[in-house]
Amino acid sequence: MNEVLLSVKDLNVSYKTLHVLFDVSIEIKEGEVVVVVGRNGAGKTTLFRTVAGFLKQTSGAITFKGQDIGNLPAYEVAVRGLKYIQQDKHVFADLSVRENLELGSYATKDYEWDRVLDHFPKLKTLMDRKGGNLSGGERQMLLMAQSLLGQPELVLMDEPTEGLAPHVIDDLKQAFKKISEQSTLVIIEQNLPLTAEVADRVYAMKEGKVVAEITEKKEIQDLAFEKYL
Amino acid sequence: MNQLSRYVRGPLLLIALLVIMRYLFPNKMTFFWEVSTFGIYIIANDILYGYMGMVSFGQPFYLGIGAYAAAIYLAHIGQNIFIAISLAILAGLVTGLILGPAYIRLRGDYYALINAATCAMGLFMVEKVLYPITNGDDGLWYRSSMQPTPFLNLKMPGDVFWFTMIILGLVMIFYTWLDRSTLGAAFRGMKASENKMKFLGYDTFKLRWLGYTMMCVLAALSGSLYAINYGFVNPSITEPARSAEVLVATLLGGPGSVYGPFFGTLAFLGIKDFVSSVMTRWELAVGILTIIVCFYFEGGVWGTIQKIGAKIRARATKAGNAVSAKTAGSSKS
């Protein structure tokens, strides 16, 4: 039985007076690939941003590796081994790929780039290119490589395949599989066929609540979660 | 060794350029001295503005901190210029450590304006509140009390020039290291996206504080060099109206680039020197040039030099490739 890595219990989050997450509870176990699905505005990104320490919850508990991280600032959550890759594919445009990776390394004191670049061999050929001159797929690879430095136990990815060409998505799919051998992955994804392929478990969210948890592989492959969206 | 030469080569070349110019134009020695002193001031501003994206309308305050720390020591306490400079650096450090945690919480226009307010308060302090120590508008005069050292007599313009060149060289080596270090990348990363830096595990508050303190120390160092060269300091050094000068010079050189402050200083002071000999309102020429730079030369003087260099290299590579293709073609036939 795998240990629970991340536990979110009865989480409520508000943007000032606007209540956006209502008693959200999820559990992520070591080694899983969990996908969170839901329409725009369902609260998926808010959930990730709160877990990553960027937003403060109004109530509820967030524990990572058994420790309360609910009130930690974002940088400390990252240092503890929980990384968050934002949706905007925002790499540091003025810095080269090498410098982008150096920033990932310096924060975590992990300079073993080979281990990370094995997942994204294309990046090895782009080391001196500015982040701003990369394609969408290359940016996503760089973001993932940057976040994997420091060997995080848990990586939250917010819509990593959004806006990418099908062949790039295929490459990323392979990367997800390889990465999941080392880190636990939680992915927000709108691409349902991809979800069906990579997910061990699926949480469906709607209007700020978790409305379903699908654990059966057969149901996931049959896109049974679609009816909750 | 190679690593060291990466940081030293560029600064040494620029210092050599200033030294050569000083001998080619001996009556312009004061101008080249000012390029080096003002250059340190611009480097200080560029760490915040160019690298971290924090615009300040109160930089003369930080220059004044160093100038007055050195001047008060030389006028009232001692005669050793090295102690005066050390005190100025210490004053900059203490300013950074004390004001930093409060000021760097502010962003954008608030940060710019709180610095403007601080500068105005600084001017009031040295003019009125600290009158018994600063002598108000009359300023502090201490040239005759500055003690020469066995190797250096800073009452002699030639010695001042060489001394400032050494200081500029050291500051530029530090600045080149910063530009190429992960710390420099982290500063630029924060300018691009502070949130992303946090998600990578950086305590951005500490990073900003560090950058702010570096700025304070370098600006104070520059202020102390002004104080030592002129042997006199009055409140005009902290005039808030002069905060535009430092921003314009940074912009002209190319913000956030390693040699930008040097070329920005050269351009700004060069125009000031040349145009002021023709017309009194030299600021008009600087203003027009700044507008042109803003619209057409985003990277400033250094950015434009880099672009031209890249174009020349690309053309040379293209020509080289064409020649090798031709040679390969003729050897086949």
Coordinates of C-alpha atoms in Angstrom, one line a residue:
Chain A
M1 CA 0.0 0.0 0.0
N2 CA 1.5 3.3 -1.1
E3 CA 1.8 6.1 1.5
V4 CA -0.3 9.2 1.3
L5 CA 1.9 11.9 0.0
L6 CA -0.5 14.8 -0.2
S7 CA -3.7 15.2 1.7
V8 CA -6.1 18.1 1.2
K9 CA -9.0 18.1 3.6
D10 CA -12.1 20.3 3.6
L11 CA -10.3 23.1 1.8
N12 CA -12.1 26.4 1.3
V13 CA -10.6 29.2 -0.6
S14 CA -12.0 32.7 -1.4
Y15 CA -10.8 35.6 -3.5
K16 CA -11.8 38.3 -1.1
T17 CA -15.6 37.9 -1.0
L18 CA -15.8 35.4 -3.8
H19 CA -15.9 31.9 -2.5
V20 CA -14.3 29.6 -5.1
L21 CA -13.4 26.3 -3.4
F22 CA -15.9 24.5 -1.2
D23 CA -14.8 21.7 1.2
V24 CA -12.4 20.2 -1.4
S25 CA -10.8 17.0 -0.2
I26 CA -8.3 14.9 -2.2
E27 CA -5.5 12.4 -1.4
I28 CA -2.5 11.7 -3.5
K29 CA -0.5 8.6 -2.9
E30 CA 3.2 8.0 -3.8
G31 CA 3.9 6.9 -7.3
E32 CA 0.5 7.8 -8.7
V33 CA -0.5 9.8 -11.7
V34 CA -3.6 11.6 -10.8
V35 CA -5.5 13.8 -13.2
V36 CA -7.9 16.6 -12.2
V37 CA -10.5 17.3 -14.8
G38 CA -13.2 20.0 -15.0
R39 CA -14.5 22.8 -17.1
N40 CA -13.0 26.3 -17.0
G41 CA -13.8 28.0 -13.7
A42 CA -14.3 24.7 -11.8
G43 CA -11.5 25.7 -9.4
K44 CA -8.7 23.3 -10.5
T45 CA -6.0 26.0 -10.8
T46 CA -7.1 27.6 -7.6
L47 CA -6.7 24.2 -5.9
F48 CA -3.2 23.9 -7.3
R49 CA -2.2 27.4 -6.4
T50 CA -3.4 27.0 -2.9
V51 CA -1.6 23.7 -2.4
A52 CA 1.6 25.3 -3.9
G53 CA 1.4 28.0 -1.3
F54 CA 0.5 30.9 -3.5
L55 CA -3.0 31.4 -2.2
K56 CA -4.1 31.1 1.4
Q57 CA -7.0 28.9 2.4
T58 CA -9.8 30.3 4.4
S59 CA -10.2 26.9 6.1
G60 CA -9.2 23.3 5.8
A61 CA -5.9 21.5 6.0
I62 CA -3.1 20.7 3.5
T63 CA -0.5 18.1 4.6
F64 CA 2.5 17.0 2.5
K65 CA 4.6 14.0 3.7
G66 CA 2.6 14.2 6.9
Q67 CA 3.5 17.9 7.6
D68 CA 1.1 20.8 7.5
I69 CA 2.1 23.1 4.6
G70 CA -1.1 25.1 4.6
N71 CA 0.6 28.3 5.9
L72 CA 4.0 28.0 4.2
P73 CA 5.1 30.5 1.5
A74 CA 5.4 29.1 -2.0
Y75 CA 9.2 29.0 -2.0
E76 CA 9.2 26.9 1.1
V77 CA 6.7 24.4 -0.3
A78 CA 8.9 24.1 -3.4
V79 CA 12.0 23.5 -1.3
R80 CA 10.2 20.7 0.6
G81 CA 9.7 18.8 -2.7
L82 CA 6.4 19.9 -4.1
K83 CA 6.8 21.7 -7.4
Y84 CA 4.1 23.5 -9.4
I85 CA 4.3 24.1 -13.1
Q86 CA 2.0 27.0 -14.0
Q87 CA -0.4 26.9 -17.0
D88 CA 1.0 29.9 -18.8
K89 CA 4.2 28.1 -20.1
H90 CA 6.1 31.1 -18.8
V91 CA 9.8 30.5 -19.1
F92 CA 12.4 33.2 -18.4
A93 CA 12.4 34.7 -21.9
D94 CA 15.6 36.7 -21.6
L95 CA 17.6 33.8 -20.2
S96 CA 19.1 30.9 -22.1
V97 CA 17.9 27.4 -21.6
R98 CA 21.1 26.8 -19.7
E99 CA 20.4 29.8 -17.4
N100 CA 16.8 28.7 -16.9
L101 CA 18.1 25.3 -15.8
E102 CA 20.7 26.9 -13.6
L103 CA 17.9 28.7 -11.7
G104 CA 16.2 25.4 -11.1
S105 CA 19.4 23.9 -9.9
Y106 CA 20.6 26.7 -7.7
A107 CA 17.3 26.7 -5.6
T108 CA 17.5 23.0 -5.0
K109 CA 21.3 22.5 -5.1
D110 CA 20.7 19.7 -7.7
Y111 CA 23.1 19.9 -10.6
E112 CA 22.5 16.5 -12.1
W113 CA 21.1 17.7 -15.4
D114 CA 21.7 14.5 -17.2
R115 CA 19.1 12.7 -15.1
V116 CA 16.5 15.4 -16.1
L117 CA 17.6 15.9 -19.7
D118 CA 17.3 12.2 -20.4
H119 CA 13.5 12.9 -20.4
F120 CA 13.8 15.8 -22.8
P121 CA 16.8 15.1 -25.1
K122 CA 15.8 17.9 -27.4
L123 CA 16.7 20.5 -24.7
K124 CA 20.4 19.3 -24.9
T125 CA 20.6 20.9 -28.4
L126 CA 19.0 24.2 -27.3
M127 CA 21.2 25.1 -24.4
D128 CA 22.2 28.5 -25.7
R129 CA 18.8 29.5 -27.1
K130 CA 16.9 32.2 -25.2
G131 CA 13.7 31.0 -23.5
G132 CA 11.7 33.5 -25.5
N133 CA 12.7 31.8 -28.8
L134 CA 11.5 28.4 -27.9
S135 CA 8.3 26.8 -29.2
G136 CA 5.4 26.0 -26.9
G137 CA 6.4 22.4 -26.6
E138 CA 10.0 23.2 -26.0
R139 CA 8.9 25.7 -23.3
Q140 CA 6.8 23.0 -21.6
M141 CA 9.8 20.6 -21.7
L142 CA 12.0 23.3 -20.2
L143 CA 9.5 24.0 -17.4
M144 CA 9.2 20.4 -16.6
A145 CA 13.0 19.9 -16.6
Q146 CA 13.5 23.0 -14.4
S147 CA 10.9 21.7 -11.9
L148 CA 12.3 18.2 -11.8
L149 CA 15.7 19.4 -10.6
G150 CA 15.9 18.8 -6.9
Q151 CA 14.0 15.5 -7.4
P152 CA 10.6 16.7 -6.1
E153 CA 8.4 14.0 -4.7
L154 CA 5.3 15.6 -6.1
V155 CA 4.8 17.7 -9.3
L156 CA 1.6 19.6 -10.0
M157 CA 1.2 20.4 -13.7
D158 CA -1.5 22.8 -14.8
E159 CA -2.7 22.0 -18.3
P160 CA 0.8 21.0 -19.7
T161 CA -0.6 20.1 -23.1
E162 CA -2.8 23.1 -23.7
G163 CA -2.2 24.6 -27.1
L164 CA 0.4 22.1 -28.2
A165 CA 0.6 20.1 -31.5
P166 CA -0.4 16.4 -31.4
H167 CA 3.1 15.1 -32.0
V168 CA 4.4 17.3 -29.1
I169 CA 1.7 15.9 -26.9
D170 CA 2.8 12.4 -27.8
D171 CA 6.3 13.3 -26.7
L172 CA 5.1 14.7 -23.4
K173 CA 3.0 11.7 -22.8
Q174 CA 6.1 9.5 -22.9
A175 CA 7.8 12.0 -20.6
F176 CA 5.0 11.8 -18.1
K177 CA 5.4 8.0 -18.0
K178 CA 9.1 8.3 -17.4
I179 CA 8.8 11.1 -14.8
S180 CA 6.1 9.2 -12.9
E181 CA 8.7 6.5 -12.2
Q182 CA 10.6 9.0 -10.1
S183 CA 7.9 11.6 -9.0
T184 CA 4.3 11.5 -8.2
L185 CA 2.3 13.6 -10.7
V186 CA -0.9 15.5 -10.4
I187 CA -2.0 17.0 -13.7
I188 CA -4.9 19.3 -14.6
E189 CA -5.9 18.2 -18.1
Q190 CA -8.7 19.1 -20.5
N191 CA -7.5 16.6 -23.0
L192 CA -9.7 13.7 -22.0
P193 CA -8.2 10.9 -24.2
L194 CA -4.8 11.8 -22.8
T195 CA -6.2 11.7 -19.3
A196 CA -7.6 8.2 -20.1
E197 CA -4.1 7.1 -21.1
V198 CA -2.0 8.4 -18.3
A199 CA -4.2 8.6 -15.2
D200 CA -4.2 6.1 -12.4
R201 CA -7.0 8.0 -10.8
V202 CA -9.2 11.0 -11.8
Y203 CA -10.8 13.7 -9.7
A204 CA -13.6 15.6 -11.4
M205 CA -14.3 19.1 -10.3
K206 CA -17.3 21.3 -10.9
E207 CA -18.2 24.7 -9.5
G208 CA -15.5 24.6 -6.8
K209 CA -16.2 21.1 -5.5
V210 CA -14.8 17.7 -6.1
V211 CA -17.8 15.9 -7.6
A212 CA -16.3 12.5 -8.4
E213 CA -13.3 10.3 -7.8
I214 CA -12.8 7.6 -10.4
T215 CA -10.4 4.9 -9.4
E216 CA -11.2 2.0 -11.7
K217 CA -8.9 1.9 -14.7
K218 CA -11.6 0.6 -16.9
E219 CA -13.9 3.5 -16.1
I220 CA -11.1 6.0 -16.7
Q221 CA -10.4 4.4 -20.1
D222 CA -14.1 4.6 -20.9
L223 CA -14.0 8.3 -20.0
A224 CA -16.7 7.7 -17.3
F225 CA -15.7 11.0 -15.7
E226 CA -17.1 12.9 -18.6
K227 CA -20.6 12.8 -17.3
Y228 CA -19.5 14.8 -14.2
L229 CA -18.1 17.8 -16.2
Chain B
M1 CA 42.1 31.0 -15.0
N2 CA 39.8 31.1 -18.0
Q3 CA 36.9 31.6 -15.6
L4 CA 38.7 34.6 -14.1
S5 CA 39.6 36.1 -17.4
R6 CA 35.9 35.9 -18.4
Y7 CA 35.2 38.5 -15.7
V8 CA 38.3 40.6 -16.0
R9 CA 38.8 40.9 -19.7
G10 CA 35.9 43.2 -20.5
P11 CA 36.4 45.6 -17.5
L12 CA 40.1 45.9 -18.2
L13 CA 39.5 46.8 -21.9
L14 CA 37.1 49.5 -20.9
I15 CA 39.4 50.9 -18.2
A16 CA 42.2 50.8 -20.8
L17 CA 40.0 52.7 -23.2
L18 CA 39.4 55.4 -20.6
V19 CA 43.1 55.6 -19.8
I20 CA 44.0 56.0 -23.5
M21 CA 41.4 58.7 -23.9
R22 CA 42.7 60.5 -20.9
Y23 CA 46.1 60.8 -22.5
L24 CA 44.7 61.5 -26.0
F25 CA 42.7 64.4 -24.5
P26 CA 44.7 65.5 -21.5
N27 CA 42.4 68.5 -20.8
K28 CA 39.5 66.2 -20.4
M29 CA 40.8 64.3 -17.5
T30 CA 38.0 65.5 -15.2
F31 CA 35.5 64.3 -17.7
F32 CA 37.0 60.8 -17.7
W33 CA 37.2 60.8 -14.0
E34 CA 33.5 61.7 -13.8
V35 CA 32.7 58.9 -16.3
S36 CA 34.2 56.4 -13.9
T37 CA 32.5 57.8 -10.7
F38 CA 29.1 58.3 -12.3
G39 CA 29.5 54.9 -14.0
I40 CA 29.6 53.3 -10.5
Y41 CA 26.4 55.2 -9.6
I42 CA 24.7 53.9 -12.8
I43 CA 25.8 50.4 -12.1
A44 CA 24.2 50.7 -8.7
N45 CA 21.0 51.8 -10.3
D46 CA 21.1 49.2 -13.0
I47 CA 21.1 46.4 -10.5
L48 CA 17.7 47.5 -9.3
Y49 CA 16.3 48.9 -12.5
G50 CA 17.9 46.9 -15.2
Y51 CA 18.1 43.5 -13.5
M52 CA 15.2 43.6 -11.1
G53 CA 12.9 46.0 -12.8
M54 CA 12.6 48.4 -9.9
V55 CA 12.5 52.0 -11.0
S56 CA 13.6 54.5 -8.3
F57 CA 13.0 58.3 -8.4
G58 CA 15.3 58.9 -5.4
Q59 CA 18.7 57.6 -6.3
P60 CA 20.5 60.9 -5.3
F61 CA 19.5 60.0 -1.7
Y62 CA 21.8 56.9 -1.8
L63 CA 24.5 58.9 -3.5
G64 CA 24.2 61.5 -0.8
I65 CA 24.4 58.9 2.0
G66 CA 27.9 58.0 0.8
A67 CA 29.0 61.5 0.1
Y68 CA 27.9 62.8 3.5
A69 CA 29.3 59.8 5.4
A70 CA 32.7 60.5 3.9
A71 CA 32.4 64.3 4.2
I72 CA 31.3 64.3 7.8
Y73 CA 34.2 62.0 8.7
L74 CA 36.7 64.2 6.8
A75 CA 35.3 67.5 8.1
H76 CA 34.8 66.6 11.7
I77 CA 36.6 63.4 12.7
G78 CA 39.6 62.3 10.7
Q79 CA 41.8 62.7 7.7
N80 CA 42.2 59.3 6.2
I81 CA 40.5 58.9 2.9
F82 CA 40.4 55.1 3.1
I83 CA 38.5 55.3 6.4
A84 CA 36.2 57.9 4.8
I85 CA 35.4 55.5 1.9
S86 CA 35.0 52.6 4.3
L87 CA 32.5 54.6 6.3
A88 CA 30.6 55.5 3.2
I89 CA 30.3 51.9 2.2
L90 CA 29.2 51.0 5.8
A91 CA 26.6 53.8 5.7
G92 CA 25.3 52.3 2.4
L93 CA 25.2 48.9 3.9
V94 CA 23.3 50.0 7.0
T95 CA 20.9 52.0 4.8
G96 CA 20.2 48.9 2.7
L97 CA 19.8 46.7 5.7
I98 CA 17.5 49.1 7.6
L99 CA 15.3 50.6 4.8
G100 CA 15.4 47.5 2.6
P101 CA 12.8 45.3 4.4
A102 CA 10.3 48.1 4.3
Y103 CA 10.9 49.6 0.8
I104 CA 11.2 46.4 -1.2
R105 CA 7.7 45.3 -0.2
L106 CA 6.5 48.1 -2.5
R107 CA 6.3 47.6 -6.3
G108 CA 6.2 49.7 -9.4
D109 CA 5.1 53.3 -8.9
Y110 CA 4.9 53.0 -5.1
Y111 CA 8.5 51.9 -4.9
A112 CA 9.5 54.7 -7.3
L113 CA 7.6 57.3 -5.3
I114 CA 8.7 56.3 -1.8
N115 CA 12.3 56.7 -3.0
A116 CA 11.4 60.2 -4.3
A117 CA 9.9 61.0 -0.9
T118 CA 12.9 59.7 0.9
C119 CA 15.2 61.7 -1.3
A120 CA 13.2 64.9 -0.6
M121 CA 13.4 64.1 3.2
G122 CA 17.1 63.4 2.9
L123 CA 17.6 66.9 1.3
F124 CA 15.6 68.5 4.1
M125 CA 17.6 66.6 6.7
V126 CA 21.0 67.7 5.4
E127 CA 19.8 71.2 4.7
K128 CA 18.0 71.9 8.0
V129 CA 17.7 69.2 10.6
L130 CA 21.4 68.1 10.6
Y131 CA 22.6 71.7 10.0
P132 CA 25.1 71.6 12.9
I133 CA 26.9 68.6 11.3
T134 CA 26.3 69.3 7.6
N135 CA 26.5 73.1 7.6
G136 CA 23.3 73.2 5.6
D137 CA 23.4 74.9 2.1
D138 CA 27.0 76.1 2.7
G139 CA 28.1 72.5 2.7
L140 CA 31.2 70.9 4.2
W141 CA 34.7 71.8 3.1
Y142 CA 37.7 69.6 4.0
R143 CA 40.0 69.5 1.1
S144 CA 43.0 70.8 3.0
S145 CA 42.5 68.3 5.8
M146 CA 42.6 65.2 3.6
Q147 CA 45.8 63.4 4.4
P148 CA 48.0 62.1 1.5
T149 CA 49.1 58.4 1.8
P150 CA 52.6 57.3 0.7
F151 CA 51.3 56.1 -2.7
L152 CA 48.3 58.4 -3.2
N153 CA 47.7 62.1 -2.8
L154 CA 44.1 62.6 -3.6
K155 CA 44.5 66.3 -3.7
M156 CA 46.3 65.7 -7.0
P157 CA 43.9 65.2 -10.0
G158 CA 46.2 62.6 -11.6
D159 CA 46.1 60.5 -8.4
V160 CA 42.3 60.8 -8.1
F161 CA 42.0 59.6 -11.7
W162 CA 44.1 56.5 -11.2
F163 CA 42.5 55.7 -7.9
T164 CA 39.0 56.0 -9.4
M165 CA 40.0 53.8 -12.3
I166 CA 41.1 51.1 -9.9
I167 CA 37.8 51.3 -8.0
L168 CA 35.8 51.3 -11.2
G169 CA 37.8 48.3 -12.4
L170 CA 37.0 46.3 -9.3
V171 CA 33.3 47.3 -9.4
M172 CA 33.0 46.3 -13.0
I173 CA 34.7 42.9 -12.4
F174 CA 32.1 42.4 -9.6
Y175 CA 29.3 43.5 -11.9
T176 CA 30.5 41.2 -14.8
W177 CA 30.5 38.4 -12.3
L178 CA 27.0 39.3 -11.2
D179 CA 25.8 39.4 -14.7
R180 CA 27.1 35.9 -15.5
S181 CA 26.3 34.3 -12.2
T182 CA 23.2 32.5 -11.1
L183 CA 22.5 35.4 -8.8
G184 CA 22.3 37.7 -11.8
A185 CA 20.0 35.2 -13.5
A186 CA 17.8 35.1 -10.4
F187 CA 17.5 38.9 -10.4
R188 CA 16.5 38.8 -14.1
G189 CA 14.2 35.9 -13.4
M190 CA 12.4 37.9 -10.7
K191 CA 12.0 40.8 -13.1
A192 CA 10.3 38.4 -15.6
S193 CA 8.1 36.5 -13.1
E194 CA 8.5 36.7 -9.3
N195 CA 5.8 34.0 -8.8
K196 CA 7.7 31.6 -11.0
M197 CA 10.8 32.2 -8.9
K198 CA 8.8 31.4 -5.8
F199 CA 7.5 28.2 -7.3
L200 CA 11.2 27.2 -8.1
G201 CA 12.0 27.6 -4.4
Y202 CA 13.4 31.1 -4.2
D203 CA 12.8 33.4 -1.3
T204 CA 12.3 36.5 -3.5
F205 CA 12.0 38.9 -0.6
K206 CA 15.6 38.0 0.4
L207 CA 16.8 38.3 -3.2
R208 CA 15.2 41.8 -3.6
W209 CA 16.7 42.8 -0.2
L210 CA 20.1 41.7 -1.4
G211 CA 19.8 43.6 -4.7
Y212 CA 18.6 46.7 -2.9
T213 CA 21.5 46.6 -0.4
M214 CA 24.0 46.1 -3.2
M215 CA 22.6 49.2 -4.9
C216 CA 22.9 51.2 -1.6
V217 CA 26.5 50.2 -1.1
L218 CA 27.6 51.0 -4.7
A219 CA 25.7 54.3 -4.8
A220 CA 27.3 55.2 -1.5
L221 CA 30.8 54.3 -2.8
S222 CA 30.2 56.5 -5.8
G223 CA 29.1 59.3 -3.5
S224 CA 32.2 59.0 -1.4
L225 CA 34.4 59.3 -4.6
Y226 CA 32.6 62.5 -5.5
A227 CA 33.2 63.8 -1.9
I228 CA 36.9 63.0 -2.0
N229 CA 37.5 64.4 -5.5
Y230 CA 35.7 67.7 -4.8
G231 CA 36.8 68.1 -1.2
F232 CA 33.4 69.6 -0.7
V233 CA 29.8 68.3 -0.3
N234 CA 26.6 70.3 -0.2
P235 CA 22.9 69.3 -0.3
S236 CA 22.7 69.7 -4.1
I237 CA 24.1 66.1 -4.4
T238 CA 20.8 64.8 -3.0
E239 CA 18.5 67.0 -5.1
P240 CA 15.5 64.9 -6.1
A241 CA 15.5 66.7 -9.4
R242 CA 18.7 64.9 -10.3
S243 CA 17.1 61.5 -10.0
A244 CA 16.2 61.7 -13.7
E245 CA 19.9 61.8 -14.7
V246 CA 20.6 58.4 -13.4
L247 CA 17.5 56.9 -15.0
V248 CA 18.3 58.5 -18.4
A249 CA 21.9 57.4 -18.3
T250 CA 20.8 53.8 -17.5
L251 CA 18.3 53.9 -20.3
L252 CA 20.8 55.3 -22.8
G253 CA 23.3 52.5 -22.1
G254 CA 20.9 49.7 -22.1
P255 CA 19.3 48.5 -18.8
G256 CA 20.2 45.1 -17.5
S257 CA 23.3 44.6 -19.6
V258 CA 26.9 44.3 -18.3
Y259 CA 28.4 47.1 -20.3
G260 CA 25.3 49.2 -20.6
P261 CA 26.1 51.4 -17.6
F262 CA 29.5 52.2 -19.0
F263 CA 28.2 53.3 -22.4
G264 CA 25.2 55.0 -20.9
T265 CA 27.5 57.1 -18.7
L266 CA 29.8 57.9 -21.6
A267 CA 26.8 58.9 -23.8
F268 CA 25.1 60.9 -21.1
L269 CA 28.1 62.8 -19.8
G270 CA 29.5 63.1 -23.4
I271 CA 26.4 64.9 -24.6
K272 CA 26.3 67.0 -21.4
D273 CA 29.9 68.0 -21.9
F274 CA 29.7 68.6 -25.7
V275 CA 26.3 70.3 -25.8
S276 CA 26.8 72.5 -22.8
S277 CA 29.8 74.0 -24.6
V278 CA 27.4 75.1 -27.4
M279 CA 24.2 75.9 -25.5
T280 CA 23.2 76.2 -21.9
R281 CA 20.2 73.8 -21.9
W282 CA 22.1 70.6 -22.6
E283 CA 19.2 68.7 -21.1
L284 CA 17.3 69.3 -24.4
A285 CA 19.7 67.2 -26.4
V286 CA 19.7 64.4 -23.7
G287 CA 15.9 64.5 -23.8
I288 CA 15.6 64.2 -27.5
L289 CA 18.2 61.4 -27.6
T290 CA 16.3 59.6 -24.8
I291 CA 13.0 59.8 -26.8
I292 CA 14.8 58.4 -29.8
V293 CA 16.3 55.5 -27.8
C294 CA 12.9 54.7 -26.2
F295 CA 11.3 54.5 -29.6
Y296 CA 14.0 53.0 -31.8
F297 CA 16.8 51.5 -29.8
E298 CA 15.3 49.5 -27.0
G299 CA 18.6 48.0 -25.9
G300 CA 20.3 51.4 -25.7
V301 CA 23.9 52.1 -26.9
W302 CA 25.2 48.7 -25.7
G303 CA 22.2 46.8 -27.0
T304 CA 22.6 48.5 -30.4
I305 CA 26.4 47.7 -30.5
Q306 CA 25.5 44.0 -29.7
K307 CA 22.8 43.9 -32.5
I308 CA 25.2 45.3 -35.1
G309 CA 27.9 42.8 -33.9
A310 CA 25.4 40.0 -34.3
K311 CA 24.5 41.1 -37.8
I312 CA 28.1 41.3 -38.8
R313 CA 28.8 37.9 -37.4
A314 CA 25.7 36.4 -39.1
R315 CA 26.8 37.9 -42.5
A316 CA 30.4 36.6 -42.0
T317 CA 29.0 33.1 -41.2
K318 CA 26.7 33.2 -44.3
A319 CA 29.6 34.3 -46.5
G320 CA 31.8 31.6 -45.0
N321 CA 29.2 29.0 -45.6
A322 CA 28.7 30.1 -49.2
V323 CA 32.5 29.9 -49.9
S324 CA 32.7 26.4 -48.4
A325 CA 29.7 25.3 -50.4
K326 CA 31.3 26.7 -53.5
T327 CA 34.6 25.0 -52.7
A328 CA 32.9 21.7 -52.1
G329 CA 30.9 22.0 -55.3
S330 CA 34.0 22.7 -57.4
S331 CA 36.0 19.9 -55.8
K332 CA 33.2 17.5 -56.7
S333 CA 33.1 18.5 -60.3

